[in-house]
Amino acid sequence: MRASADDQTALDALSARLYAAFGNANGAVPDLDGLRDVFLPGCVIAKAVDPDAQVQDLEAFIAQRRPLLTDGRLTGFTEKETAAQTWACGNIAGRCSVYEKSGMLDGVAFAKRGIKNLQFVRLAGRWWISALAWDDERPGLSIPDRP
């Protein structure tokens, strides 16, 4: 179930906006408020990097990340998709996305890889992210180069 060229372009653009929203390297200002134009109201966001996944709605997700990205604790932060596989059928779509992130957290440099699962819904002629879940590479969990 490959996405049409138009759908693929729209889904690629939504994914790019998601990744770009968090960057604060080189003086960039994170665009967390812009996530409201990317995520469907009522979406589910799950951080599954710990044994107990943290599940939030969009507003809680933004509220938790805003201070981290703007108070000086996390600096030079970048996050980018390195590979993805997308499918679409009618008004639903999904994407498995491999990504890299790096920066300085509390003065300590870090670089990690992870994998995100995005679910999309087309409403009123446009695509929205309806759900997001991710996990990060760690001992015992290797992230593939391609989904």
N, C-alpha and C. Protein backbone atom coordinates (compact mmCIF):
# COMPACT_ATOMS: atom_id res chain seq x y z
N MET A 1 0.83 -1.18 0.00
CA MET A 1 0.00 0.00 0.00
C MET A 1 0.88 1.24 0.00
N ARG A 2 1.40 1.54 -1.13
CA ARG A 2 2.25 2.72 -1.25
C ARG A 2 1.40 3.97 -1.30
N ALA A 3 1.91 5.02 -0.71
CA ALA A 3 1.23 6.31 -0.76
C ALA A 3 1.36 6.88 -2.17
N SER A 4 0.33 7.59 -2.63
CA SER A 4 0.44 8.28 -3.91
C SER A 4 1.53 9.34 -3.80
N ALA A 5 1.98 9.85 -4.91
CA ALA A 5 3.03 10.88 -4.89
C ALA A 5 2.59 12.10 -4.09
N ASP A 6 1.33 12.53 -4.27
CA ASP A 6 0.84 13.70 -3.53
C ASP A 6 0.77 13.41 -2.03
N ASP A 7 0.25 12.22 -1.69
CA ASP A 7 0.17 11.87 -0.27
C ASP A 7 1.57 11.74 0.33
N GLN A 8 2.49 11.12 -0.39
CA GLN A 8 3.86 10.98 0.11
C GLN A 8 4.48 12.34 0.38
N THR A 9 4.28 13.28 -0.53
CA THR A 9 4.81 14.63 -0.35
C THR A 9 4.23 15.28 0.90
N ALA A 10 2.92 15.15 1.09
CA ALA A 10 2.27 15.74 2.27
C ALA A 10 2.73 15.08 3.56
N LEU A 11 2.86 13.76 3.56
CA LEU A 11 3.30 13.04 4.76
C LEU A 11 4.77 13.33 5.06
N ASP A 12 5.60 13.44 4.03
CA ASP A 12 7.00 13.83 4.23
C ASP A 12 7.08 15.21 4.87
N ALA A 13 6.24 16.13 4.40
CA ALA A 13 6.26 17.50 4.93
C ALA A 13 5.83 17.53 6.39
N LEU A 14 4.81 16.76 6.75
CA LEU A 14 4.38 16.70 8.16
C LEU A 14 5.49 16.13 9.03
N SER A 15 6.12 15.08 8.56
CA SER A 15 7.22 14.47 9.33
C SER A 15 8.37 15.46 9.50
N ALA A 16 8.70 16.18 8.45
CA ALA A 16 9.78 17.18 8.53
C ALA A 16 9.43 18.27 9.53
N ARG A 17 8.18 18.72 9.55
CA ARG A 17 7.76 19.75 10.52
C ARG A 17 7.87 19.22 11.94
N LEU A 18 7.52 17.96 12.14
CA LEU A 18 7.64 17.35 13.47
C LEU A 18 9.09 17.39 13.93
N TYR A 19 10.00 16.90 13.13
CA TYR A 19 11.41 16.86 13.53
C TYR A 19 11.98 18.27 13.72
N ALA A 20 11.62 19.19 12.86
CA ALA A 20 12.18 20.55 12.93
C ALA A 20 11.68 21.33 14.14
N ALA A 21 10.54 20.96 14.67
CA ALA A 21 9.91 21.73 15.76
C ALA A 21 10.77 21.81 17.02
N PHE A 22 11.67 20.86 17.23
CA PHE A 22 12.40 20.79 18.49
C PHE A 22 13.79 21.40 18.44
N GLY A 23 14.30 21.69 17.26
CA GLY A 23 15.68 22.15 17.12
C GLY A 23 15.93 23.49 17.78
N ASN A 24 17.06 23.58 18.50
CA ASN A 24 17.48 24.86 19.08
C ASN A 24 18.96 25.14 18.83
N ALA A 25 19.55 24.45 17.86
CA ALA A 25 20.97 24.67 17.54
C ALA A 25 21.14 26.00 16.81
N ASN A 26 22.30 26.60 16.99
CA ASN A 26 22.66 27.84 16.29
C ASN A 26 21.63 28.95 16.49
N GLY A 27 21.08 29.03 17.69
CA GLY A 27 20.14 30.10 18.01
C GLY A 27 18.72 29.89 17.53
N ALA A 28 18.43 28.74 16.94
CA ALA A 28 17.06 28.47 16.47
C ALA A 28 16.10 28.43 17.66
N VAL A 29 14.89 28.88 17.42
CA VAL A 29 13.84 28.86 18.45
C VAL A 29 12.92 27.68 18.14
N PRO A 30 12.76 26.74 19.07
CA PRO A 30 11.87 25.61 18.82
C PRO A 30 10.45 26.09 18.51
N ASP A 31 9.81 25.43 17.55
CA ASP A 31 8.45 25.80 17.13
C ASP A 31 7.43 24.83 17.71
N LEU A 32 7.39 24.75 19.03
CA LEU A 32 6.47 23.82 19.67
C LEU A 32 5.02 24.19 19.42
N ASP A 33 4.71 25.47 19.34
CA ASP A 33 3.32 25.87 19.08
C ASP A 33 2.88 25.42 17.69
N GLY A 34 3.81 25.33 16.77
CA GLY A 34 3.50 24.86 15.42
C GLY A 34 3.04 23.41 15.38
N LEU A 35 3.32 22.66 16.45
CA LEU A 35 2.87 21.27 16.49
C LEU A 35 1.35 21.16 16.48
N ARG A 36 0.67 22.22 16.91
CA ARG A 36 -0.80 22.20 16.88
C ARG A 36 -1.34 22.17 15.46
N ASP A 37 -0.52 22.56 14.49
CA ASP A 37 -0.91 22.49 13.08
C ASP A 37 -0.50 21.17 12.44
N VAL A 38 0.16 20.32 13.20
CA VAL A 38 0.66 19.04 12.70
C VAL A 38 -0.14 17.88 13.30
N PHE A 39 -0.44 17.98 14.60
CA PHE A 39 -1.13 16.91 15.31
C PHE A 39 -2.64 17.14 15.34
N LEU A 40 -3.38 16.08 15.17
CA LEU A 40 -4.83 16.10 15.29
C LEU A 40 -5.22 16.35 16.74
N PRO A 41 -6.19 17.23 17.01
CA PRO A 41 -6.65 17.37 18.39
C PRO A 41 -7.08 16.00 18.93
N GLY A 42 -6.69 15.71 20.16
CA GLY A 42 -7.00 14.41 20.76
C GLY A 42 -5.99 13.33 20.44
N CYS A 43 -4.87 13.70 19.82
CA CYS A 43 -3.84 12.72 19.47
C CYS A 43 -3.25 12.07 20.72
N VAL A 44 -2.55 10.98 20.50
CA VAL A 44 -1.85 10.26 21.57
C VAL A 44 -0.37 10.28 21.25
N ILE A 45 0.46 10.64 22.25
CA ILE A 45 1.91 10.68 22.09
C ILE A 45 2.52 9.80 23.18
N ALA A 46 3.29 8.79 22.77
CA ALA A 46 3.84 7.82 23.73
C ALA A 46 5.35 7.75 23.62
N LYS A 47 6.02 8.10 24.70
CA LYS A 47 7.47 7.95 24.83
C LYS A 47 7.69 6.59 25.47
N ALA A 48 8.23 5.65 24.70
CA ALA A 48 8.36 4.27 25.17
C ALA A 48 9.80 3.88 25.45
N VAL A 49 10.64 4.83 25.87
CA VAL A 49 12.06 4.54 26.08
C VAL A 49 12.33 3.89 27.44
N ASP A 50 11.36 3.87 28.29
CA ASP A 50 11.48 3.25 29.61
C ASP A 50 10.49 2.09 29.70
N PRO A 51 10.66 1.20 30.70
CA PRO A 51 9.70 0.10 30.83
C PRO A 51 8.26 0.57 30.97
N ASP A 52 8.05 1.72 31.60
CA ASP A 52 6.71 2.28 31.73
C ASP A 52 6.59 3.44 30.75
N ALA A 53 5.92 3.21 29.63
CA ALA A 53 5.77 4.25 28.62
C ALA A 53 5.05 5.46 29.20
N GLN A 54 5.47 6.63 28.78
CA GLN A 54 4.82 7.87 29.18
C GLN A 54 3.88 8.27 28.05
N VAL A 55 2.58 8.31 28.34
CA VAL A 55 1.57 8.63 27.33
C VAL A 55 0.97 9.98 27.67
N GLN A 56 0.93 10.86 26.67
CA GLN A 56 0.45 12.23 26.88
C GLN A 56 -0.43 12.67 25.73
N ASP A 57 -1.20 13.73 25.99
CA ASP A 57 -1.85 14.43 24.89
C ASP A 57 -0.89 15.52 24.41
N LEU A 58 -1.26 16.22 23.37
CA LEU A 58 -0.35 17.20 22.77
C LEU A 58 0.00 18.33 23.73
N GLU A 59 -0.98 18.85 24.45
CA GLU A 59 -0.70 19.99 25.33
C GLU A 59 0.27 19.61 26.45
N ALA A 60 0.12 18.43 27.03
CA ALA A 60 1.05 17.98 28.07
C ALA A 60 2.44 17.76 27.48
N PHE A 61 2.50 17.23 26.28
CA PHE A 61 3.77 17.01 25.59
C PHE A 61 4.51 18.33 25.37
N ILE A 62 3.80 19.33 24.86
CA ILE A 62 4.40 20.65 24.64
C ILE A 62 4.84 21.27 25.96
N ALA A 63 3.98 21.21 26.96
CA ALA A 63 4.29 21.82 28.26
C ALA A 63 5.53 21.19 28.89
N GLN A 64 5.72 19.89 28.70
CA GLN A 64 6.89 19.22 29.26
C GLN A 64 8.17 19.57 28.51
N ARG A 65 8.09 19.71 27.21
CA ARG A 65 9.30 19.95 26.42
C ARG A 65 9.72 21.41 26.34
N ARG A 66 8.77 22.33 26.45
CA ARG A 66 9.11 23.75 26.29
C ARG A 66 10.23 24.18 27.24
N PRO A 67 10.12 23.94 28.56
CA PRO A 67 11.21 24.39 29.44
C PRO A 67 12.54 23.71 29.11
N LEU A 68 12.51 22.43 28.80
CA LEU A 68 13.74 21.70 28.49
C LEU A 68 14.46 22.33 27.30
N LEU A 69 13.71 22.75 26.30
CA LEU A 69 14.30 23.29 25.07
C LEU A 69 14.60 24.79 25.13
N THR A 70 14.12 25.48 26.17
CA THR A 70 14.28 26.93 26.20
C THR A 70 14.98 27.46 27.46
N ASP A 71 15.19 26.61 28.48
CA ASP A 71 15.78 27.13 29.73
C ASP A 71 17.29 26.97 29.81
N GLY A 72 17.92 26.49 28.73
CA GLY A 72 19.37 26.35 28.72
C GLY A 72 19.88 24.99 29.13
N ARG A 73 19.01 24.09 29.58
CA ARG A 73 19.46 22.74 29.95
C ARG A 73 19.84 21.92 28.72
N LEU A 74 19.04 22.04 27.67
CA LEU A 74 19.28 21.31 26.43
C LEU A 74 19.61 22.33 25.34
N THR A 75 20.85 22.29 24.87
CA THR A 75 21.31 23.26 23.88
C THR A 75 21.88 22.54 22.66
N GLY A 76 21.96 23.26 21.55
CA GLY A 76 22.53 22.69 20.34
C GLY A 76 21.77 21.47 19.85
N PHE A 77 20.49 21.40 20.19
CA PHE A 77 19.71 20.20 19.89
C PHE A 77 19.26 20.16 18.44
N THR A 78 19.51 19.02 17.81
CA THR A 78 18.99 18.75 16.47
C THR A 78 18.43 17.33 16.46
N GLU A 79 17.44 17.15 15.64
CA GLU A 79 16.83 15.84 15.46
C GLU A 79 16.45 15.73 13.99
N LYS A 80 16.84 14.63 13.35
CA LYS A 80 16.53 14.49 11.93
C LYS A 80 16.22 13.04 11.59
N GLU A 81 15.33 12.90 10.65
CA GLU A 81 14.97 11.59 10.13
C GLU A 81 16.08 11.13 9.20
N THR A 82 16.49 9.87 9.35
CA THR A 82 17.54 9.34 8.48
C THR A 82 17.01 8.30 7.49
N ALA A 83 15.87 7.72 7.78
CA ALA A 83 15.24 6.75 6.88
C ALA A 83 13.78 6.60 7.30
N ALA A 84 12.94 6.28 6.34
CA ALA A 84 11.52 6.10 6.66
C ALA A 84 10.85 5.19 5.65
N GLN A 85 9.79 4.56 6.10
CA GLN A 85 8.93 3.77 5.23
C GLN A 85 7.50 4.21 5.52
N THR A 86 6.77 4.57 4.47
CA THR A 86 5.42 5.10 4.62
C THR A 86 4.45 4.26 3.81
N TRP A 87 3.27 4.05 4.36
CA TRP A 87 2.18 3.39 3.63
C TRP A 87 0.93 4.24 3.78
N ALA A 88 0.01 4.11 2.86
CA ALA A 88 -1.26 4.83 2.95
C ALA A 88 -2.34 3.98 2.29
N CYS A 89 -3.54 4.08 2.84
CA CYS A 89 -4.70 3.40 2.28
C CYS A 89 -5.92 4.25 2.59
N GLY A 90 -6.50 4.84 1.57
CA GLY A 90 -7.64 5.71 1.80
C GLY A 90 -7.24 6.92 2.62
N ASN A 91 -7.91 7.10 3.75
CA ASN A 91 -7.68 8.27 4.60
C ASN A 91 -6.83 7.98 5.83
N ILE A 92 -6.12 6.86 5.83
CA ILE A 92 -5.18 6.57 6.92
C ILE A 92 -3.81 6.25 6.33
N ALA A 93 -2.79 6.52 7.12
CA ALA A 93 -1.42 6.24 6.70
C ALA A 93 -0.57 5.99 7.93
N GLY A 94 0.57 5.36 7.71
CA GLY A 94 1.51 5.12 8.79
C GLY A 94 2.93 5.31 8.29
N ARG A 95 3.82 5.58 9.22
CA ARG A 95 5.22 5.81 8.86
C ARG A 95 6.09 5.26 9.98
N CYS A 96 7.09 4.49 9.61
CA CYS A 96 8.13 4.05 10.53
C CYS A 96 9.36 4.87 10.17
N SER A 97 9.90 5.57 11.15
CA SER A 97 10.93 6.58 10.92
C SER A 97 12.13 6.34 11.82
N VAL A 98 13.30 6.18 11.23
CA VAL A 98 14.55 6.08 11.99
C VAL A 98 15.13 7.49 12.06
N TYR A 99 15.64 7.86 13.24
CA TYR A 99 16.13 9.23 13.39
C TYR A 99 17.38 9.28 14.25
N GLU A 100 18.06 10.42 14.16
CA GLU A 100 19.22 10.73 14.99
C GLU A 100 18.94 12.03 15.71
N LYS A 101 19.42 12.13 16.94
CA LYS A 101 19.32 13.38 17.68
C LYS A 101 20.63 13.59 18.42
N SER A 102 20.96 14.87 18.63
CA SER A 102 22.19 15.20 19.35
C SER A 102 22.06 16.58 19.96
N GLY A 103 22.92 16.84 20.92
CA GLY A 103 22.93 18.13 21.59
C GLY A 103 23.75 18.06 22.86
N MET A 104 23.54 19.03 23.72
CA MET A 104 24.18 19.09 25.03
C MET A 104 23.07 19.14 26.08
N LEU A 105 23.04 18.17 26.97
CA LEU A 105 22.06 18.14 28.06
C LEU A 105 22.80 18.34 29.37
N ASP A 106 22.47 19.42 30.05
CA ASP A 106 23.15 19.77 31.30
C ASP A 106 24.67 19.80 31.13
N GLY A 107 25.11 20.31 29.98
CA GLY A 107 26.53 20.47 29.71
C GLY A 107 27.24 19.23 29.21
N VAL A 108 26.52 18.13 29.01
CA VAL A 108 27.11 16.88 28.55
C VAL A 108 26.62 16.57 27.14
N ALA A 109 27.56 16.39 26.22
CA ALA A 109 27.20 16.09 24.83
C ALA A 109 26.59 14.69 24.73
N PHE A 110 25.62 14.55 23.85
CA PHE A 110 25.03 13.24 23.60
C PHE A 110 24.64 13.13 22.13
N ALA A 111 24.55 11.92 21.67
CA ALA A 111 24.04 11.60 20.33
C ALA A 111 23.36 10.25 20.45
N LYS A 112 22.14 10.17 19.94
CA LYS A 112 21.37 8.93 20.02
C LYS A 112 20.63 8.70 18.72
N ARG A 113 20.24 7.46 18.54
CA ARG A 113 19.37 7.07 17.43
C ARG A 113 18.09 6.52 18.03
N GLY A 114 17.04 6.59 17.25
CA GLY A 114 15.77 6.06 17.71
C GLY A 114 14.86 5.70 16.55
N ILE A 115 13.67 5.26 16.90
CA ILE A 115 12.68 4.90 15.90
C ILE A 115 11.33 5.46 16.34
N LYS A 116 10.61 6.03 15.39
CA LYS A 116 9.29 6.59 15.66
C LYS A 116 8.27 5.89 14.78
N ASN A 117 7.09 5.71 15.34
CA ASN A 117 5.95 5.22 14.59
C ASN A 117 4.91 6.32 14.57
N LEU A 118 4.57 6.79 13.39
CA LEU A 118 3.58 7.85 13.24
C LEU A 118 2.34 7.29 12.54
N GLN A 119 1.18 7.67 13.05
CA GLN A 119 -0.10 7.33 12.42
C GLN A 119 -0.73 8.63 11.94
N PHE A 120 -1.27 8.60 10.74
CA PHE A 120 -1.86 9.79 10.13
C PHE A 120 -3.32 9.54 9.78
N VAL A 121 -4.10 10.61 9.79
CA VAL A 121 -5.49 10.58 9.35
C VAL A 121 -5.70 11.79 8.43
N ARG A 122 -6.42 11.55 7.33
CA ARG A 122 -6.76 12.67 6.45
C ARG A 122 -8.16 13.14 6.82
N LEU A 123 -8.26 14.40 7.19
CA LEU A 123 -9.54 15.03 7.53
C LEU A 123 -9.63 16.36 6.79
N ALA A 124 -10.80 16.65 6.26
CA ALA A 124 -11.04 17.93 5.58
C ALA A 124 -9.96 18.22 4.54
N GLY A 125 -9.53 17.18 3.83
CA GLY A 125 -8.61 17.37 2.73
C GLY A 125 -7.14 17.52 3.07
N ARG A 126 -6.78 17.30 4.33
CA ARG A 126 -5.35 17.38 4.68
C ARG A 126 -4.99 16.29 5.68
N TRP A 127 -3.70 16.00 5.76
CA TRP A 127 -3.20 14.97 6.67
C TRP A 127 -2.84 15.57 8.01
N TRP A 128 -3.08 14.80 9.07
CA TRP A 128 -2.72 15.14 10.45
C TRP A 128 -2.03 13.94 11.08
N ILE A 129 -1.15 14.18 12.04
CA ILE A 129 -0.61 13.08 12.84
C ILE A 129 -1.63 12.80 13.94
N SER A 130 -2.11 11.57 14.00
CA SER A 130 -3.10 11.20 15.03
C SER A 130 -2.45 10.49 16.21
N ALA A 131 -1.27 9.90 16.00
CA ALA A 131 -0.57 9.22 17.09
C ALA A 131 0.92 9.16 16.77
N LEU A 132 1.71 9.21 17.83
CA LEU A 132 3.17 9.13 17.72
C LEU A 132 3.67 8.29 18.88
N ALA A 133 4.55 7.34 18.59
CA ALA A 133 5.23 6.57 19.63
C ALA A 133 6.69 6.46 19.21
N TRP A 134 7.60 6.49 20.21
CA TRP A 134 9.01 6.33 19.88
C TRP A 134 9.76 5.61 20.97
N ASP A 135 10.91 5.06 20.55
CA ASP A 135 11.84 4.39 21.45
C ASP A 135 13.24 4.75 20.98
N ASP A 136 14.19 4.77 21.91
CA ASP A 136 15.57 5.13 21.61
C ASP A 136 16.49 3.93 21.78
N GLU A 137 17.56 3.93 20.98
CA GLU A 137 18.57 2.88 21.08
C GLU A 137 19.21 2.90 22.46
N ARG A 138 19.51 1.72 22.96
CA ARG A 138 20.14 1.57 24.28
C ARG A 138 20.71 0.16 24.35
N PRO A 139 21.47 -0.15 25.37
CA PRO A 139 21.96 -1.52 25.50
C PRO A 139 20.79 -2.51 25.46
N GLY A 140 20.90 -3.47 24.58
CA GLY A 140 19.84 -4.45 24.42
C GLY A 140 18.81 -4.09 23.36
N LEU A 141 18.85 -2.86 22.84
CA LEU A 141 17.93 -2.45 21.77
C LEU A 141 18.72 -1.75 20.68
N SER A 142 18.89 -2.43 19.57
CA SER A 142 19.60 -1.88 18.42
C SER A 142 18.57 -1.37 17.41
N ILE A 143 18.76 -0.16 16.94
CA ILE A 143 17.85 0.42 15.95
C ILE A 143 18.42 0.14 14.56
N PRO A 144 17.62 -0.40 13.65
CA PRO A 144 18.12 -0.68 12.30
C PRO A 144 18.39 0.62 11.54
N ASP A 145 19.22 0.53 10.51
CA ASP A 145 19.48 1.71 9.68
C ASP A 145 18.26 2.09 8.86
N ARG A 146 17.45 1.09 8.49
CA ARG A 146 16.24 1.33 7.71
C ARG A 146 15.09 0.57 8.37
N PRO A 147 13.90 1.18 8.35
CA PRO A 147 12.74 0.48 8.94
C PRO A 147 12.31 -0.70 8.08
